[in-house]
One Martini backbone bead per residue (centre of mass of N, CA, C, O) as a GRO file, in nm:
protein
  218
    1MET     BB    1   6.649  10.571  -1.038
    2ALA     BB    2   6.935  10.608  -0.933
    3GLY     BB    3   6.858  10.866  -0.802
    4ASN     BB    4   6.721  10.689  -0.556
    5ALA     BB    5   6.920  10.486  -0.476
    6ARG     BB    6   7.093  10.763  -0.367
    7ASP     BB    7   6.898  10.857  -0.174
    8ILE     BB    8   6.873  10.549  -0.023
    9ARG     BB    9   7.180  10.563   0.105
   10LYS     BB   10   7.165  10.853   0.226
   11ASN     BB   11   6.884  10.810   0.431
   12ASP     BB   12   6.982  10.505   0.443
   13PRO     BB   13   7.237  10.340   0.603
   14GLU     BB   14   7.150  10.071   0.764
   15LYS     BB   15   7.019   9.940   0.472
   16THR     BB   16   7.311   9.957   0.336
   17ARG     BB   17   7.466   9.760   0.521
   18GLU     BB   18   7.290   9.511   0.487
   19ASN     BB   19   7.301   9.479   0.185
   20ILE     BB   20   7.621   9.430   0.206
   21LEU     BB   21   7.591   9.182   0.384
   22ASP     BB   22   7.425   9.019   0.226
   23VAL     BB   23   7.633   9.002  -0.024
   24ALA     BB   24   7.863   8.890   0.134
   25THR     BB   25   7.757   8.653   0.207
   26THR     BB   26   7.723   8.511  -0.067
   27GLU     BB   27   8.040   8.573  -0.153
   28PHE     BB   28   8.212   8.430   0.091
   29ALA     BB   29   8.026   8.130   0.074
   30GLU     BB   30   8.160   8.097  -0.215
   31PHE     BB   31   8.474   8.196  -0.196
   32GLY     BB   32   8.542   8.335   0.022
   33LEU     BB   33   8.805   8.568   0.155
   34SER     BB   34   9.016   8.535  -0.120
   35GLY     BB   35   8.754   8.534  -0.342
   36GLY     BB   36   8.643   8.762  -0.267
   37ARG     BB   37   8.491   9.036  -0.388
   38VAL     BB   38   8.435   9.387  -0.335
   39ASP     BB   39   8.380   9.471  -0.630
   40ALA     BB   40   8.112   9.270  -0.636
   41ILE     BB   41   7.966   9.428  -0.410
   42ALA     BB   42   7.936   9.689  -0.504
   43GLU     BB   43   7.779   9.633  -0.746
   44LYS     BB   44   7.541   9.487  -0.621
   45THR     BB   45   7.494   9.749  -0.415
   46ARG     BB   46   7.556  10.043  -0.571
   47THR     BB   47   7.816  10.132  -0.484
   48SER     BB   48   8.158  10.152  -0.298
   49LYS     BB   49   8.442  10.056  -0.187
   50ARG     BB   50   8.469  10.334  -0.005
   51MET     BB   51   8.184  10.274   0.142
   52ILE     BB   52   8.274   9.996   0.261
   53TYR     BB   53   8.538  10.093   0.406
   54TYR     BB   54   8.406  10.304   0.580
   55TYR     BB   55   8.272  10.098   0.743
   56TYR     BB   56   8.465   9.798   0.772
   57GLY     BB   57   8.754   9.923   0.644
   58SER     BB   58   8.785   9.591   0.531
   59LYS     BB   59   8.767   9.293   0.398
   60GLU     BB   60   8.818   9.177   0.706
   61GLY     BB   61   8.569   9.312   0.810
   62LEU     BB   62   8.331   9.249   0.647
   63TYR     BB   63   8.346   8.947   0.724
   64LEU     BB   64   8.321   8.992   1.023
   65ALA     BB   65   8.052   9.111   1.013
   66VAL     BB   66   7.922   8.862   0.910
   67LEU     BB   67   8.020   8.653   1.117
   68GLU     BB   68   7.851   8.794   1.343
   69ARG     BB   69   7.549   8.828   1.195
   70ALA     BB   70   7.527   8.508   1.226
   71TYR     BB   71   7.526   8.463   1.507
   72ARG     BB   72   7.296   8.676   1.585
   73LYS     BB   73   7.046   8.539   1.447
   74ILE     BB   74   7.061   8.249   1.588
   75ARG     BB   75   7.025   8.409   1.886
   76ALA     BB   76   6.791   8.525   1.827
   77LEU     BB   77   6.593   8.264   1.744
   78GLU     BB   78   6.645   8.158   2.046
   79SER     BB   79   6.511   8.410   2.219
   80ASP     BB   80   6.218   8.377   2.091
   81LEU     BB   81   6.111   8.097   2.221
   82ALA     BB   82   6.039   8.093   2.519
   83LEU     BB   83   6.217   7.861   2.719
   84ALA     BB   84   6.098   7.925   3.037
   85ASP     BB   85   5.785   7.820   2.963
   86MET     BB   86   5.902   7.524   2.939
   87PRO     BB   87   5.928   7.238   2.966
   88ALA     BB   88   6.254   7.069   2.978
   89GLU     BB   89   6.193   6.911   2.693
   90THR     BB   90   6.021   7.095   2.520
   91ALA     BB   91   6.260   7.310   2.516
   92LEU     BB   92   6.476   7.097   2.366
   93ARG     BB   93   6.314   7.053   2.108
   94GLN     BB   94   6.310   7.302   2.010
   95LEU     BB   95   6.583   7.409   2.002
   96ILE     BB   96   6.634   7.138   1.792
   97SER     BB   97   6.478   7.271   1.575
   98SER     BB   98   6.581   7.532   1.539
   99THR     BB   99   6.842   7.431   1.448
  100PHE     BB  100   6.809   7.281   1.223
  101ASP     BB  101   6.621   7.483   1.044
  102HIS     BB  102   6.863   7.690   1.032
  103ASP     BB  103   7.053   7.538   0.857
  104GLU     BB  104   6.900   7.459   0.634
  105GLY     BB  105   6.801   7.781   0.568
  106ASN     BB  106   7.178   7.855   0.595
  107PRO     BB  107   7.420   7.753   0.401
  108GLU     BB  108   7.562   8.007   0.449
  109PHE     BB  109   7.665   7.947   0.752
  110VAL     BB  110   7.802   7.688   0.707
  111ARG     BB  111   8.027   7.789   0.527
  112LEU     BB  112   8.132   8.009   0.664
  113VAL     BB  113   8.223   7.814   0.933
  114SER     BB  114   8.392   7.643   0.777
  115ILE     BB  115   8.606   7.862   0.647
  116GLU     BB  116   8.678   7.948   0.939
  117ASN     BB  117   8.836   7.645   1.009
  118ILE     BB  118   9.041   7.678   0.756
  119HIS     BB  119   9.182   7.921   0.941
  120HIS     BB  120   9.161   7.904   1.212
  121ALA     BB  121   8.966   8.114   1.359
  122MET     BB  122   9.129   8.395   1.308
  123HIS     BB  123   8.902   8.615   1.280
  124MET     BB  124   8.734   8.540   1.522
  125ARG     BB  125   8.938   8.642   1.750
  126ARG     BB  126   8.875   8.956   1.683
  127SER     BB  127   8.619   8.887   1.835
  128THR     BB  128   8.375   8.987   2.101
  129GLU     BB  129   8.096   8.921   1.987
  130ILE     BB  130   8.107   8.587   1.934
  131GLY     BB  131   8.128   8.491   2.232
  132GLU     BB  132   7.919   8.610   2.358
  133LEU     BB  133   7.670   8.545   2.219
  134ASN     BB  134   7.741   8.206   2.290
  135ILE     BB  135   7.649   8.220   2.581
  136SER     BB  136   7.358   8.194   2.571
  137VAL     BB  137   7.298   7.903   2.460
  138ILE     BB  138   7.460   7.786   2.744
  139ARG     BB  139   7.262   7.893   2.915
  140THR     BB  140   6.991   7.748   2.840
  141ILE     BB  141   7.075   7.471   2.851
  142GLN     BB  142   7.150   7.503   3.178
  143GLU     BB  143   6.834   7.579   3.231
  144ILE     BB  144   6.731   7.328   3.127
  145LEU     BB  145   6.873   7.094   3.270
  146ASP     BB  146   6.797   7.205   3.569
  147ARG     BB  147   6.532   7.135   3.523
  148GLY     BB  148   6.488   6.845   3.409
  149ARG     BB  149   6.620   6.753   3.695
  150ARG     BB  150   6.384   6.874   3.904
  151GLU     BB  151   6.146   6.732   3.717
  152GLY     BB  152   6.300   6.424   3.596
  153ALA     BB  153   6.369   6.458   3.301
  154PHE     BB  154   6.658   6.436   3.386
  155LYS     BB  155   6.959   6.203   3.486
  156ARG     BB  156   7.197   6.359   3.370
  157ASN     BB  157   7.528   6.502   3.380
  158VAL     BB  158   7.557   6.774   3.159
  159ASP     BB  159   7.780   6.945   2.964
  160ALA     BB  160   7.654   7.212   2.764
  161ILE     BB  161   7.877   7.213   2.570
  162ASP     BB  162   7.818   6.949   2.474
  163LEU     BB  163   7.521   6.947   2.401
  164HIS     BB  164   7.596   7.172   2.192
  165MET     BB  165   7.767   7.009   2.018
  166LEU     BB  166   7.559   6.750   1.937
  167ILE     BB  167   7.405   6.865   1.833
  168SER     BB  168   7.542   7.050   1.602
  169ALA     BB  169   7.679   6.780   1.442
  170PHE     BB  170   7.427   6.714   1.296
  171CYS     BB  171   7.274   6.975   1.177
  172PHE     BB  172   7.564   7.061   1.029
  173PHE     BB  173   7.645   6.795   0.863
  174ARG     BB  174   7.371   6.765   0.683
  175VAL     BB  175   7.466   7.049   0.532
  176SER     BB  176   7.787   7.036   0.452
  177ASN     BB  177   7.773   6.692   0.351
  178ARG     BB  178   7.537   6.675   0.129
  179TYR     BB  179   7.679   6.610  -0.086
  180THR     BB  180   7.856   6.381  -0.066
  181PHE     BB  181   7.671   6.209   0.080
  182GLY     BB  182   7.449   6.183  -0.144
  183THR     BB  183   7.658   6.070  -0.348
  184ILE     BB  184   7.720   5.783  -0.172
  185PHE     BB  185   7.412   5.723  -0.124
  186HIS     BB  186   7.171   5.831  -0.252
  187ARG     BB  187   7.061   6.126  -0.086
  188ASN     BB  188   6.832   6.332  -0.014
  189LEU     BB  189   6.826   6.543   0.295
  190SER     BB  190   6.571   6.743   0.160
  191GLU     BB  191   6.375   6.535   0.205
  192PRO     BB  192   6.084   6.561   0.369
  193VAL     BB  193   6.094   6.302   0.491
  194ILE     BB  194   6.402   6.281   0.612
  195TYR     BB  195   6.386   6.547   0.745
  196ALA     BB  196   6.170   6.449   0.962
  197ARG     BB  197   6.330   6.189   1.080
  198HIS     BB  198   6.603   6.352   1.161
  199LYS     BB  199   6.476   6.552   1.350
  200GLN     BB  200   6.348   6.316   1.524
  201MET     BB  201   6.607   6.181   1.598
  202ILE     BB  202   6.797   6.413   1.748
  203SER     BB  203   6.565   6.444   1.976
  204ASP     BB  204   6.550   6.162   2.111
  205ALA     BB  205   6.855   6.101   2.136
  206VAL     BB  206   6.877   6.326   2.341
  207ILE     BB  207   6.660   6.257   2.548
  208ALA     BB  208   6.735   5.973   2.632
  209TYR     BB  209   7.020   6.033   2.730
  210LEU     BB  210   6.889   6.234   2.958
  211ALA     BB  211   6.721   5.986   3.074
  212ALA     BB  212   6.939   5.835   3.162
  213PRO     BB  213   7.127   5.693   3.360
  214GLU     BB  214   7.383   5.655   3.470
  215SER     BB  215   7.698   5.486   3.464
  216VAL     BB  216   7.851   5.234   3.685
  217ALA     BB  217   8.149   5.153   3.761
  218ALA     BB  218   8.270   4.854   3.831
   0.00000   0.00000   0.00000
């Protein structure tokens, strides 16, 4: 079996890299960059520190690769939704639903982003890919907003980045703060009834805000 595993690693380096990233994601999400151990990652992937450093250069390089892949996954998920073929309101609800489900199903992503915020995004700044990746979701939101105004569904002139932040804030908070919030209010945010209610609530709130006319200053 050990020989077979070595053969697989030798013949399928892409699979080896994906396995390393899978294990590193769990390690860094649990212990952060400083607490995560490359030795532990090597042991769990049945590789070696030397191989990991060959692929990623350093522990920090591996951590950054984990962050980049995490953002690639959510952006790829959004690109598969075919939102351009839907009416604006339907498209926006679908995008919100996808974000909501992604954050719920990927708590490691939420922890990684929280950890990187603790570090003031100092590692993320080294990545040219993450910035480019996230342009796509802003472009998608802008296209939905423009289409919604043409269709008459949206009345407000909203900045696409502001709207992205509004959606992300709710979806992210309920995962990042689920333990403290749940302890304080004795509520399991992943309970199916609450989950469905919150998912509907954020969609309804965003659509209602966009559909309301701009307020006129006195």
